[in-house]
Amino acid sequence: MRDAYRIAVFAAAAALGTLPTVGRAQRTVEVTLLSNSIELDTHRVRSGRVTLDVTNSADNKMMHELVVLKTDIADSALPVRNAHVLEQKLRKIGEVEDVAPGKSKRVTFRLTSGRYVLICNKPGHYAAGMRTVLVVAP
Ligand SMILES: [Cu+2]
């Protein structure tokens, strides 16, 4: 009787999504946009629905963005013209546009296994170092 009650409570909590996701691999990445870099709290996640929690902490007080590209090209060697990475020459998964200074935006993409390069493609920001790599494991 007691066990049945416990199972019922457990099931209700699970349905409400209030239980901690014990044993599940990390699928949320904290992304910090800085003036000359992009920092991630992890560079490796499992495939599936991956949430990017993007915060603009750059001290240059500029608007930044995060563009997600799937590519095996080194993050420092993407094709560039007129201070922009040529996104149309790459496989673009999506982006988080215009994150204001001090603000955060959150986005979820379904990512298959492979190598991704994350950049800010505001003019000159990629060249300034706003780029990093995220590896998605199977
Ligand atoms: Cu930027």
PDB file of C-alpha atoms and ligand atoms in Angstrom:
ATOM      1  CA  MET A   1       0.000   0.000   0.000  1.00  0.00           C
ATOM      2  CA  ARG A   2       2.709   2.387   1.013  1.00  0.00           C
ATOM      3  CA  ASP A   3       4.803   1.453  -2.027  1.00  0.00           C
ATOM      4  CA  ALA A   4       1.837   1.988  -4.307  1.00  0.00           C
ATOM      5  CA  TYR A   5       1.401   5.468  -2.866  1.00  0.00           C
ATOM      6  CA  ARG A   6       5.083   6.225  -3.326  1.00  0.00           C
ATOM      7  CA  ILE A   7       4.963   5.062  -6.944  1.00  0.00           C
ATOM      8  CA  ALA A   8       1.894   7.234  -7.569  1.00  0.00           C
ATOM      9  CA  VAL A   9       3.647  10.298  -6.138  1.00  0.00           C
ATOM     10  CA  PHE A  10       6.764   9.519  -8.145  1.00  0.00           C
ATOM     11  CA  ALA A  11       4.719   9.171 -11.350  1.00  0.00           C
ATOM     12  CA  ALA A  12       2.907  12.446 -10.688  1.00  0.00           C
ATOM     13  CA  ALA A  13       6.175  14.265 -10.043  1.00  0.00           C
ATOM     14  CA  ALA A  14       7.701  12.788 -13.175  1.00  0.00           C
ATOM     15  CA  ALA A  15       4.681  13.880 -15.211  1.00  0.00           C
ATOM     16  CA  LEU A  16       5.108  17.418 -13.879  1.00  0.00           C
ATOM     17  CA  GLY A  17       8.785  17.322 -14.752  1.00  0.00           C
ATOM     18  CA  THR A  18       9.827  18.130 -11.204  1.00  0.00           C
ATOM     19  CA  LEU A  19      12.238  15.250 -10.774  1.00  0.00           C
ATOM     20  CA  PRO A  20      15.932  15.816 -11.340  1.00  0.00           C
ATOM     21  CA  THR A  21      17.151  14.221 -14.561  1.00  0.00           C
ATOM     22  CA  VAL A  22      19.371  11.709 -12.824  1.00  0.00           C
ATOM     23  CA  GLY A  23      21.907   9.993 -15.018  1.00  0.00           C
ATOM     24  CA  ARG A  24      21.072  11.934 -18.143  1.00  0.00           C
ATOM     25  CA  ALA A  25      23.901  13.392 -20.121  1.00  0.00           C
ATOM     26  CA  GLN A  26      24.147  17.149 -20.217  1.00  0.00           C
ATOM     27  CA  ARG A  27      22.148  18.683 -23.038  1.00  0.00           C
ATOM     28  CA  THR A  28      22.182  22.306 -21.930  1.00  0.00           C
ATOM     29  CA  VAL A  29      25.214  24.400 -22.769  1.00  0.00           C
ATOM     30  CA  GLU A  30      25.901  27.695 -21.013  1.00  0.00           C
ATOM     31  CA  VAL A  31      27.287  29.995 -23.707  1.00  0.00           C
ATOM     32  CA  THR A  32      29.028  33.212 -22.666  1.00  0.00           C
ATOM     33  CA  LEU A  33      29.674  35.841 -25.322  1.00  0.00           C
ATOM     34  CA  LEU A  34      32.754  37.921 -24.524  1.00  0.00           C
ATOM     35  CA  SER A  35      34.398  40.700 -26.563  1.00  0.00           C
ATOM     36  CA  ASN A  36      37.133  38.462 -27.996  1.00  0.00           C
ATOM     37  CA  SER A  37      35.916  34.948 -27.334  1.00  0.00           C
ATOM     38  CA  ILE A  38      32.973  32.630 -26.816  1.00  0.00           C
ATOM     39  CA  GLU A  39      33.096  30.426 -23.747  1.00  0.00           C
ATOM     40  CA  LEU A  40      31.126  27.222 -23.174  1.00  0.00           C
ATOM     41  CA  ASP A  41      30.674  25.386 -19.898  1.00  0.00           C
ATOM     42  CA  THR A  42      31.149  22.186 -21.881  1.00  0.00           C
ATOM     43  CA  HIS A  43      32.413  21.506 -25.409  1.00  0.00           C
ATOM     44  CA  ARG A  44      30.843  18.077 -25.657  1.00  0.00           C
ATOM     45  CA  VAL A  45      27.197  17.039 -25.433  1.00  0.00           C
ATOM     46  CA  ARG A  46      25.090  14.087 -26.510  1.00  0.00           C
ATOM     47  CA  SER A  47      23.007  14.281 -29.651  1.00  0.00           C
ATOM     48  CA  GLY A  48      19.354  15.182 -29.453  1.00  0.00           C
ATOM     49  CA  ARG A  49      17.629  18.331 -28.327  1.00  0.00           C
ATOM     50  CA  VAL A  50      20.414  20.619 -27.143  1.00  0.00           C
ATOM     51  CA  THR A  51      19.590  23.893 -25.412  1.00  0.00           C
ATOM     52  CA  LEU A  52      21.991  26.803 -25.717  1.00  0.00           C
ATOM     53  CA  ASP A  53      21.660  29.338 -22.921  1.00  0.00           C
ATOM     54  CA  VAL A  54      23.392  32.372 -24.433  1.00  0.00           C
ATOM     55  CA  THR A  55      24.498  35.312 -22.282  1.00  0.00           C
ATOM     56  CA  ASN A  56      26.149  38.472 -23.577  1.00  0.00           C
ATOM     57  CA  SER A  57      28.776  39.301 -20.950  1.00  0.00           C
ATOM     58  CA  ALA A  58      31.081  41.213 -23.310  1.00  0.00           C
ATOM     59  CA  ASP A  59      32.643  44.284 -21.763  1.00  0.00           C
ATOM     60  CA  ASN A  60      32.533  46.152 -25.090  1.00  0.00           C
ATOM     61  CA  LYS A  61      28.804  46.723 -24.523  1.00  0.00           C
ATOM     62  CA  MET A  62      27.997  45.703 -28.093  1.00  0.00           C
ATOM     63  CA  MET A  63      25.166  43.606 -29.473  1.00  0.00           C
ATOM     64  CA  HIS A  64      26.314  40.048 -30.172  1.00  0.00           C
ATOM     65  CA  GLU A  65      24.807  36.908 -31.659  1.00  0.00           C
ATOM     66  CA  LEU A  66      25.454  33.191 -31.869  1.00  0.00           C
ATOM     67  CA  VAL A  67      25.450  31.354 -35.190  1.00  0.00           C
ATOM     68  CA  VAL A  68      25.594  27.540 -35.159  1.00  0.00           C
ATOM     69  CA  LEU A  69      27.405  25.943 -38.107  1.00  0.00           C
ATOM     70  CA  LYS A  70      27.990  22.245 -38.677  1.00  0.00           C
ATOM     71  CA  THR A  71      31.445  21.867 -40.183  1.00  0.00           C
ATOM     72  CA  ASP A  72      34.721  19.995 -39.883  1.00  0.00           C
ATOM     73  CA  ILE A  73      36.678  23.136 -40.802  1.00  0.00           C
ATOM     74  CA  ALA A  74      38.853  24.469 -37.968  1.00  0.00           C
ATOM     75  CA  ASP A  75      37.037  27.218 -36.104  1.00  0.00           C
ATOM     76  CA  SER A  76      39.847  29.645 -37.031  1.00  0.00           C
ATOM     77  CA  ALA A  77      39.722  28.803 -40.759  1.00  0.00           C
ATOM     78  CA  LEU A  78      36.152  29.547 -41.869  1.00  0.00           C
ATOM     79  CA  PRO A  79      35.708  31.420 -45.169  1.00  0.00           C
ATOM     80  CA  VAL A  80      35.466  35.186 -44.573  1.00  0.00           C
ATOM     81  CA  ARG A  81      34.633  38.125 -46.809  1.00  0.00           C
ATOM     82  CA  ASN A  82      34.017  41.745 -45.849  1.00  0.00           C
ATOM     83  CA  ALA A  83      34.452  40.994 -42.145  1.00  0.00           C
ATOM     84  CA  HIS A  84      31.770  38.278 -42.184  1.00  0.00           C
ATOM     85  CA  VAL A  85      31.962  34.500 -42.216  1.00  0.00           C
ATOM     86  CA  LEU A  86      30.234  33.296 -45.375  1.00  0.00           C
ATOM     87  CA  GLU A  87      27.419  31.428 -43.648  1.00  0.00           C
ATOM     88  CA  GLN A  88      25.820  30.504 -46.969  1.00  0.00           C
ATOM     89  CA  LYS A  89      28.898  28.436 -47.864  1.00  0.00           C
ATOM     90  CA  LEU A  90      28.512  26.417 -44.689  1.00  0.00           C
ATOM     91  CA  ARG A  91      25.813  24.260 -43.160  1.00  0.00           C
ATOM     92  CA  LYS A  92      23.951  26.627 -40.882  1.00  0.00           C
ATOM     93  CA  ILE A  93      21.802  25.045 -38.180  1.00  0.00           C
ATOM     94  CA  GLY A  94      20.403  28.284 -36.814  1.00  0.00           C
ATOM     95  CA  GLU A  95      21.224  31.326 -34.761  1.00  0.00           C
ATOM     96  CA  VAL A  96      20.387  33.450 -31.778  1.00  0.00           C
ATOM     97  CA  GLU A  97      20.198  36.996 -33.065  1.00  0.00           C
ATOM     98  CA  ASP A  98      20.915  40.243 -31.267  1.00  0.00           C
ATOM     99  CA  VAL A  99      21.649  39.451 -27.659  1.00  0.00           C
ATOM    100  CA  ALA A 100      21.893  42.841 -25.938  1.00  0.00           C
ATOM    101  CA  PRO A 101      24.640  43.602 -23.400  1.00  0.00           C
ATOM    102  CA  GLY A 102      23.925  41.858 -20.118  1.00  0.00           C
ATOM    103  CA  LYS A 103      20.992  39.918 -21.569  1.00  0.00           C
ATOM    104  CA  SER A 104      20.404  36.219 -22.218  1.00  0.00           C
ATOM    105  CA  LYS A 105      18.509  34.273 -24.833  1.00  0.00           C
ATOM    106  CA  ARG A 106      17.816  30.567 -24.936  1.00  0.00           C
ATOM    107  CA  VAL A 107      17.339  28.372 -27.971  1.00  0.00           C
ATOM    108  CA  THR A 108      16.998  24.638 -28.556  1.00  0.00           C
ATOM    109  CA  PHE A 109      18.187  22.801 -31.628  1.00  0.00           C
ATOM    110  CA  ARG A 110      18.032  19.143 -32.525  1.00  0.00           C
ATOM    111  CA  LEU A 111      21.702  18.342 -33.086  1.00  0.00           C
ATOM    112  CA  THR A 112      22.979  15.163 -34.697  1.00  0.00           C
ATOM    113  CA  SER A 113      26.420  13.859 -33.862  1.00  0.00           C
ATOM    114  CA  GLY A 114      29.300  15.732 -35.390  1.00  0.00           C
ATOM    115  CA  ARG A 115      31.391  18.851 -35.070  1.00  0.00           C
ATOM    116  CA  TYR A 116      29.936  22.336 -34.802  1.00  0.00           C
ATOM    117  CA  VAL A 117      31.514  25.764 -34.851  1.00  0.00           C
ATOM    118  CA  LEU A 118      29.737  28.527 -32.937  1.00  0.00           C
ATOM    119  CA  ILE A 119      30.497  32.097 -33.966  1.00  0.00           C
ATOM    120  CA  CYS A 120      29.347  35.671 -33.627  1.00  0.00           C
ATOM    121  CA  ASN A 121      28.978  37.053 -37.131  1.00  0.00           C
ATOM    122  CA  LYS A 122      28.603  40.725 -36.371  1.00  0.00           C
ATOM    123  CA  PRO A 123      31.149  42.580 -38.582  1.00  0.00           C
ATOM    124  CA  GLY A 124      34.688  41.723 -37.483  1.00  0.00           C
ATOM    125  CA  HIS A 125      33.676  39.787 -34.379  1.00  0.00           C
ATOM    126  CA  TYR A 126      34.671  36.383 -35.757  1.00  0.00           C
ATOM    127  CA  ALA A 127      38.141  37.721 -36.603  1.00  0.00           C
ATOM    128  CA  ALA A 128      38.342  39.217 -33.114  1.00  0.00           C
ATOM    129  CA  GLY A 129      38.039  35.701 -31.701  1.00  0.00           C
ATOM    130  CA  MET A 130      34.306  35.194 -31.183  1.00  0.00           C
ATOM    131  CA  ARG A 131      34.288  31.511 -32.128  1.00  0.00           C
ATOM    132  CA  THR A 132      34.467  28.100 -30.510  1.00  0.00           C
ATOM    133  CA  VAL A 133      33.837  24.405 -31.126  1.00  0.00           C
ATOM    134  CA  LEU A 134      31.059  22.153 -29.852  1.00  0.00           C
ATOM    135  CA  VAL A 135      31.280  18.406 -30.395  1.00  0.00           C
ATOM    136  CA  VAL A 136      28.063  16.410 -30.364  1.00  0.00           C
ATOM    137  CA  ALA A 137      28.589  12.765 -29.505  1.00  0.00           C
ATOM    138  CA  PRO A 138      26.198  10.050 -30.771  1.00  0.00           C
TER     139      PRO A 138
HETATM  140 CU    CU B   1      29.861  39.706 -31.520  1.00  0.00          CU
END
